[in-house]
mmCIF file of C-alpha atoms and ligand atoms in Angstrom:
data_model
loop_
_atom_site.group_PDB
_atom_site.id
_atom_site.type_symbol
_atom_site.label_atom_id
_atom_site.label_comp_id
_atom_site.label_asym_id
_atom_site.label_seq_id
_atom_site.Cartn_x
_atom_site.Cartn_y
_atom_site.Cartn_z
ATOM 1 C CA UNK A 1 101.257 119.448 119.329
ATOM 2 C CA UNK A 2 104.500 117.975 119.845
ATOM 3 C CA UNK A 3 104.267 117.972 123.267
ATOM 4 C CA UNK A 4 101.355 115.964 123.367
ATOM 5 C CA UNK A 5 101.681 112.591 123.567
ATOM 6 C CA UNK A 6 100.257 110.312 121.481
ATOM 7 C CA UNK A 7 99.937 106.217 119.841
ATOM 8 C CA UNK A 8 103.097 105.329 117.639
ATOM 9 C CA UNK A 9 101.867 104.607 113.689
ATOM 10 C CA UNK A 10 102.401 102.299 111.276
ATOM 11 C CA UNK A 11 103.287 102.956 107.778
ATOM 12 C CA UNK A 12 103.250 100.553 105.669
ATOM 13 C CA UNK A 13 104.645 100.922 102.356
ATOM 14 C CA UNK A 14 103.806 98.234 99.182
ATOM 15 C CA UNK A 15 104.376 98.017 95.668
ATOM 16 C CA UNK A 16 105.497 96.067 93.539
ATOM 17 C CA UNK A 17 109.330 95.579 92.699
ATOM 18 C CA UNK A 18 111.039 97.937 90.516
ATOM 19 C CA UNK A 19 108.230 100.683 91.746
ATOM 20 C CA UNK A 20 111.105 102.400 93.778
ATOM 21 C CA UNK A 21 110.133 101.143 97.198
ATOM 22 C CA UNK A 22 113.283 100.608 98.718
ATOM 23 C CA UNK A 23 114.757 103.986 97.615
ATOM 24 C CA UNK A 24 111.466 105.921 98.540
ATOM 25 C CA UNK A 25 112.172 103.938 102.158
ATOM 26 C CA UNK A 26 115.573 104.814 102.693
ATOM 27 C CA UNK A 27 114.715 108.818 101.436
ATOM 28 C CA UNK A 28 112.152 108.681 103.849
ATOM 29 C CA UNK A 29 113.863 107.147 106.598
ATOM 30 C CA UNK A 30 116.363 109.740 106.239
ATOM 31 C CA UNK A 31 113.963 112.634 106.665
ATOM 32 C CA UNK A 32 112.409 111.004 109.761
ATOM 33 C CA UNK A 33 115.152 110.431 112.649
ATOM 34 C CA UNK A 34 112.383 109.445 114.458
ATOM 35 C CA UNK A 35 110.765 106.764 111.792
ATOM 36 C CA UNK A 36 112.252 103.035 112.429
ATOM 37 C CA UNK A 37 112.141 100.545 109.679
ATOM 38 C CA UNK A 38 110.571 97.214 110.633
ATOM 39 C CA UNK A 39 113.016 94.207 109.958
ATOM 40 C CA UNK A 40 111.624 91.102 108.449
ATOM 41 C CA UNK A 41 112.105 87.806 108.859
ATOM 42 C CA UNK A 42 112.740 85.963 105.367
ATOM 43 C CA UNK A 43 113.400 82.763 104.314
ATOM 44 C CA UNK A 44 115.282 84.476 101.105
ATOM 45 C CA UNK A 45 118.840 83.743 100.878
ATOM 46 C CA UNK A 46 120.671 87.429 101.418
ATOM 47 C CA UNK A 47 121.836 89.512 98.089
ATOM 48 C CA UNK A 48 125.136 90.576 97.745
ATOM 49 C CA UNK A 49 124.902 93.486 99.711
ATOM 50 C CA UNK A 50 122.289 92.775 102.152
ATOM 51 C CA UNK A 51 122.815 92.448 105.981
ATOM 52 C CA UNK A 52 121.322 90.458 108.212
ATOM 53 C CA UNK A 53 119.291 92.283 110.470
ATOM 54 C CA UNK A 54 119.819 95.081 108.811
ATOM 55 C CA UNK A 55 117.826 94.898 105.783
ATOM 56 C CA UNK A 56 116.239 91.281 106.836
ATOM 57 C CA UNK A 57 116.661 88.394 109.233
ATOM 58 C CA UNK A 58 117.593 85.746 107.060
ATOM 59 C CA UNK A 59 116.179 82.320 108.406
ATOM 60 C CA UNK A 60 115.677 78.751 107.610
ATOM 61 C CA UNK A 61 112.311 77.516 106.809
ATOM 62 C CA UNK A 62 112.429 76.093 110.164
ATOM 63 C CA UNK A 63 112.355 78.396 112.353
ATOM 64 C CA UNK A 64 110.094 80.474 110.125
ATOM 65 C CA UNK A 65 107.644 77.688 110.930
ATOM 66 C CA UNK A 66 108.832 77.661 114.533
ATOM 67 C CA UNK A 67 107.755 81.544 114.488
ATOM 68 C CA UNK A 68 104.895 81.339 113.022
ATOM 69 C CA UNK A 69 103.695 78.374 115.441
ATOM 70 C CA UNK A 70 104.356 80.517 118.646
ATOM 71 C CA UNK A 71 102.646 83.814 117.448
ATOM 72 C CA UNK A 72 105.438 85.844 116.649
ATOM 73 C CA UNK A 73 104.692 87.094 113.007
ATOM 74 C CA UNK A 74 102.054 90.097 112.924
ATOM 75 C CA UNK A 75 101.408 88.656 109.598
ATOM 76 C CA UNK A 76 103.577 86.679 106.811
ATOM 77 C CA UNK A 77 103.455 85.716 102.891
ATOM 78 C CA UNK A 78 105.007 83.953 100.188
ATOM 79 C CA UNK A 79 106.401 86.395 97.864
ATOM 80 C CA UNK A 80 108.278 84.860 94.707
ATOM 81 C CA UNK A 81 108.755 81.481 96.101
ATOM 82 C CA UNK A 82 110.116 82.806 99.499
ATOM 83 C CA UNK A 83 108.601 83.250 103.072
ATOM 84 C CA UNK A 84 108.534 86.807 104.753
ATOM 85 C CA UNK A 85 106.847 87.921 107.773
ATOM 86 C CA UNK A 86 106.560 90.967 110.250
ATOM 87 C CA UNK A 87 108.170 90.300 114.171
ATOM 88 C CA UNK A 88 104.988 91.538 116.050
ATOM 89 C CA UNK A 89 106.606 92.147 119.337
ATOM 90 C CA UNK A 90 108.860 95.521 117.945
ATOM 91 C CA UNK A 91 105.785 97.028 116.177
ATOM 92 C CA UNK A 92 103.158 96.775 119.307
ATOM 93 C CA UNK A 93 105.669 97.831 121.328
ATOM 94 C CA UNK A 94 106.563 101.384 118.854
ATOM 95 C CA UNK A 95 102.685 101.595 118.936
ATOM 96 C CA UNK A 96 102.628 101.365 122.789
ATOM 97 C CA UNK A 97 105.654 103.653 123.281
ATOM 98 C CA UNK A 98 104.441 106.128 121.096
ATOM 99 C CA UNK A 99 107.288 105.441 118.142
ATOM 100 C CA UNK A 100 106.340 105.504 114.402
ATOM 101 C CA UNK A 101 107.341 102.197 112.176
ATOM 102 C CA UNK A 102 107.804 101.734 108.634
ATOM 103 C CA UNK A 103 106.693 97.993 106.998
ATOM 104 C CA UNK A 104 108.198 97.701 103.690
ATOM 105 C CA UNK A 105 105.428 94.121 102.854
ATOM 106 C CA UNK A 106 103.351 93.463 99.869
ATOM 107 C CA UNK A 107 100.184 93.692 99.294
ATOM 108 C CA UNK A 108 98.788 90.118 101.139
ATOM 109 C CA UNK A 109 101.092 91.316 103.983
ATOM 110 C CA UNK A 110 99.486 94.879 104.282
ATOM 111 C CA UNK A 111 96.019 93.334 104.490
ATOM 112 C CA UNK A 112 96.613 91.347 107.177
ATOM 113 C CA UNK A 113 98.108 94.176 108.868
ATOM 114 C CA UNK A 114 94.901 95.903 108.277
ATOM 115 C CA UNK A 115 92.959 93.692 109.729
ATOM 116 C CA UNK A 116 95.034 93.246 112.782
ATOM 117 C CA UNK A 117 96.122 97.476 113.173
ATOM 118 C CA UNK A 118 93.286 99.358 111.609
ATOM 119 C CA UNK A 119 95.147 102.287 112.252
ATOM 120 C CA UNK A 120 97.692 101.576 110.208
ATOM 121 C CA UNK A 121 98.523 103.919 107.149
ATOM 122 C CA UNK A 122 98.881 102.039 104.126
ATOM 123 C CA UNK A 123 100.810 104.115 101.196
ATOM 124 C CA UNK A 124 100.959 101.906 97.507
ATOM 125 C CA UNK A 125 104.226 103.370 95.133
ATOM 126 C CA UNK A 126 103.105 102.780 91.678
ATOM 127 C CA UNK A 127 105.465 103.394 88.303
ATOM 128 C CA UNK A 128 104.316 105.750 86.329
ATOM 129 C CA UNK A 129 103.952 102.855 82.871
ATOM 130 C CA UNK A 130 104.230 99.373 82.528
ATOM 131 C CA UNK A 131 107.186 100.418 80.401
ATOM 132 C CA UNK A 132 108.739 102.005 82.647
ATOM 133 C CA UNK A 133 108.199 99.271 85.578
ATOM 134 C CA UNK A 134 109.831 96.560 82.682
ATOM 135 C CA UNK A 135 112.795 99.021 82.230
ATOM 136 C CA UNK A 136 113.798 99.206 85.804
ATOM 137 C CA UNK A 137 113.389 95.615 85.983
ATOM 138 C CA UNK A 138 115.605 94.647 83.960
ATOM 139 C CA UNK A 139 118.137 97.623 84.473
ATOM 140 C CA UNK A 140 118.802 96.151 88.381
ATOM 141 C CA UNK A 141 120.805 93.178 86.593
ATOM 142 C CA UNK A 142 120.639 91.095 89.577
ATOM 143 C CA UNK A 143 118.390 88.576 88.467
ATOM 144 C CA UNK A 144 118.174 86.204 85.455
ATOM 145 C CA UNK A 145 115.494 87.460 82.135
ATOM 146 C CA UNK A 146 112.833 84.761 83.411
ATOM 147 C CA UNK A 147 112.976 86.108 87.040
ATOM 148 C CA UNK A 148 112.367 89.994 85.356
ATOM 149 C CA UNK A 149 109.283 88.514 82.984
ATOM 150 C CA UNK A 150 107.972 86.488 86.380
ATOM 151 C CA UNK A 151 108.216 89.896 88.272
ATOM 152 C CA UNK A 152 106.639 91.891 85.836
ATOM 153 C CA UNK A 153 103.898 89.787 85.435
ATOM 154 C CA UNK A 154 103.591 89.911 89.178
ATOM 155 C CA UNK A 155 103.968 93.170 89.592
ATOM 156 C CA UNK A 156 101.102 94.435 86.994
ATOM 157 C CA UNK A 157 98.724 91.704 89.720
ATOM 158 C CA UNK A 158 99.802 93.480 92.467
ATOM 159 C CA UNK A 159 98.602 96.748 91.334
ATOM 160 C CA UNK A 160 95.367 95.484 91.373
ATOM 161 C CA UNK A 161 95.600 95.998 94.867
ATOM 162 C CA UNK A 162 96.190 99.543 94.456
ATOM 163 C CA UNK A 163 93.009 101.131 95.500
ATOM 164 C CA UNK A 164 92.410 99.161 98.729
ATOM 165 C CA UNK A 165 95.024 101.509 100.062
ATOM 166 C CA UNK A 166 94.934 104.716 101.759
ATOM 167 C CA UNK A 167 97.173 106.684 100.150
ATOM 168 C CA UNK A 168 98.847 106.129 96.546
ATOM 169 C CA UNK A 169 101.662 107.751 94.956
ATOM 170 C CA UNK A 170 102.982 107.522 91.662
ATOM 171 C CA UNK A 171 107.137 107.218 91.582
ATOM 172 C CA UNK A 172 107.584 109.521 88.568
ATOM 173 C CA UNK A 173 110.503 111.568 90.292
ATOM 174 C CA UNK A 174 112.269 110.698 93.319
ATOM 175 C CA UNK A 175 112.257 113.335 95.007
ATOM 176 C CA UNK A 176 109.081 114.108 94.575
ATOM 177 C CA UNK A 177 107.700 110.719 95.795
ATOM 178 C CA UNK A 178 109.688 111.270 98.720
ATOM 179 C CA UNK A 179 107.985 114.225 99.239
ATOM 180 C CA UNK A 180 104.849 113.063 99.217
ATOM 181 C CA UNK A 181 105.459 110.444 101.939
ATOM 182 C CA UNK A 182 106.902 112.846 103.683
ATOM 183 C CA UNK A 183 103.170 115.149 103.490
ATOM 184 C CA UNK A 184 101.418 112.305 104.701
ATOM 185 C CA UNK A 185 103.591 111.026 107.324
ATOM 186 C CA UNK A 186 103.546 114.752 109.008
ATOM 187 C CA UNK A 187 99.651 114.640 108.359
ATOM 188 C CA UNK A 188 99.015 111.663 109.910
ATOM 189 C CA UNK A 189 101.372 112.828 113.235
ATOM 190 C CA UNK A 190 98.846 115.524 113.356
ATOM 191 C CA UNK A 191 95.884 113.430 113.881
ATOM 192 C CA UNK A 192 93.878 114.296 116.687
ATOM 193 C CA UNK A 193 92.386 110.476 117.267
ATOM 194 C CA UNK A 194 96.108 109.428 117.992
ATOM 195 C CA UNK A 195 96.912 111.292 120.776
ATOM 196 C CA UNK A 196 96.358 109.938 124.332
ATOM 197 C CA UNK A 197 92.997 111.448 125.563
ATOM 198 C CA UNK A 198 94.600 111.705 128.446
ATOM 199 C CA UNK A 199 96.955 114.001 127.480
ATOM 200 C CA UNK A 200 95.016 115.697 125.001
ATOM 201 C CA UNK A 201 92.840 116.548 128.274
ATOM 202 C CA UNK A 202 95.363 117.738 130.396
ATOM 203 C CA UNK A 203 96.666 120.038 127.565
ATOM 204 C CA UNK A 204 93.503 121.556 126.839
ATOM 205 C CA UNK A 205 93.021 122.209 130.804
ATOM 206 C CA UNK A 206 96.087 124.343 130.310
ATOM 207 C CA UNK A 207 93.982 126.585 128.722
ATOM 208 C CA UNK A 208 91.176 126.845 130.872
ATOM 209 C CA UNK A 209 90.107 130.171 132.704
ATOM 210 C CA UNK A 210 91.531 130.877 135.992
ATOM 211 C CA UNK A 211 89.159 130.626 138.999
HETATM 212 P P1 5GP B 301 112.659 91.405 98.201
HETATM 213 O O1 5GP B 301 112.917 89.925 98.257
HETATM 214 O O2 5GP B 301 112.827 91.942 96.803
HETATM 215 O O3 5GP B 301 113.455 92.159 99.222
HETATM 216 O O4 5GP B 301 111.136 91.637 98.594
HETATM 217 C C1 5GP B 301 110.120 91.043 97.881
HETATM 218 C C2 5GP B 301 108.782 91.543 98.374
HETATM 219 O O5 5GP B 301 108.531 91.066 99.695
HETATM 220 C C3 5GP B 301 108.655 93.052 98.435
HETATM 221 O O6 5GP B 301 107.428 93.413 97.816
HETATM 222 C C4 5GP B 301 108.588 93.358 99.912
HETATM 223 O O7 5GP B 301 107.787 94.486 100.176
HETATM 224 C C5 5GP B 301 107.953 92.111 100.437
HETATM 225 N N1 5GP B 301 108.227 91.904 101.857
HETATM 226 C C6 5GP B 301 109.358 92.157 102.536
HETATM 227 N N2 5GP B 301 109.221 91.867 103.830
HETATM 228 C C7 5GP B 301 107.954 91.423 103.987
HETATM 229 C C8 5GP B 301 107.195 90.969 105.111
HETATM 230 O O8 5GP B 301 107.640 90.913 106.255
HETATM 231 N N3 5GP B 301 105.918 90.591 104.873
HETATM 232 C C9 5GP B 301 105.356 90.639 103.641
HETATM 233 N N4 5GP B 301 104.071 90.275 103.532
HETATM 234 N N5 5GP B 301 106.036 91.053 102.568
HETATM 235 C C10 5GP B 301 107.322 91.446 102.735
#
């Protein structure tokens, strides 16, 4: 199948913070040489040990707006106070060329992408308790205790959201989790509707009797 070529995809990954989204990403991205991570833009300042353009593309508020007025977000949010959005250029582009993409957004973020990319596969990490979730809240020590009670809080909304997705998963291990992206990430590459009929023809013609 391998040799058939076919539509890139788009995962899209949500859930909310402390549900081990970033780690499941990077375990992920690890597996799949072949999986890029979509960078966002943010209006966030950067964390200690964030990069720009690595993990995000830290901007100012106006040239979010500047982006957003010439059509180059796929979709954006406000996510605890702060502007992100999705470059659309890169992802059509993977989907045109046949390249898989990874979009770590939230929930409002993954709708809209959705909307706009039906194909998309949406995958929402959940922690396995509310306990749990507050635990590795506050264990990350990078933000204040009324930022950790805001993000719970947040966080318990978001899962609301949960079943609109396609596929869930429920961060109990690492590993594990990991795992199960991987299963659905090699499912999906298997999908018959994404390859190019085209060449889906032509490699079933390989097959055909000889005259
Ligand atoms: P953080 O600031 O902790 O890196 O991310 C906060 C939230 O914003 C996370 O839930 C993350 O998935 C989400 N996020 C990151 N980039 C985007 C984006 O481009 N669009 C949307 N809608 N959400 C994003």
């Amino acid at each position: 199948m391998a040799t058939i070529a076919r539509h890139g995809i788009l995962f899209i990954v949500s859930g909310p913070s402390g549900a081990g989204k970033t780690t499941l990403s990077d375990a992920v991205l690890r597996i799949f040489e072949d999986l890029e991570l979509s960078v966002s833009y943010t209006t966030r300042p950067p964390r200690g040990h964030e990069i720009d353009t690595v993990d995000y593309r830290f901007v100012s508020g106006e040239s979010f707006d500047a982006m957003l007025a010439a059509g180059d977000l796929a979709e954006w949010a406000v996510v605890h106070d702060h502007r992100y959005g999705t470059p659309r250029e890169p992802i059509e582009r993977a989907v045109a060329e046949g390249r898989d993409i990874l979009l770590d957004i939230d929930v409002q973020g993954a709708r809209q992408i959705k909307k706009l990319y039906p194909d998309a596969v949406s995958v929402f990490l959940l922690p396995p308790d509310r306990a749990t979730l507050a635990a590795r809240l506050r264990g990350r020590g990078t933000d204040d205790d009324a930022v950790v009670r805001r993000r719970l809080d947040n966080a318990c909304r978001e899962i609301a959201a949960a079943p609109d997705y396609d596929f869930m998963i429920v961060n109990i291990d690492r590993d594990a989790a990991a795992a199960e992206f991987e299963a659905i990430v090699r499912g999906q590459r298997r999908a018959v509707a994404r390859l190019r009929p085209q060449a889906l023809a032509a490699f079933v013609r390989r097959f055909e009797a000889e005259p």
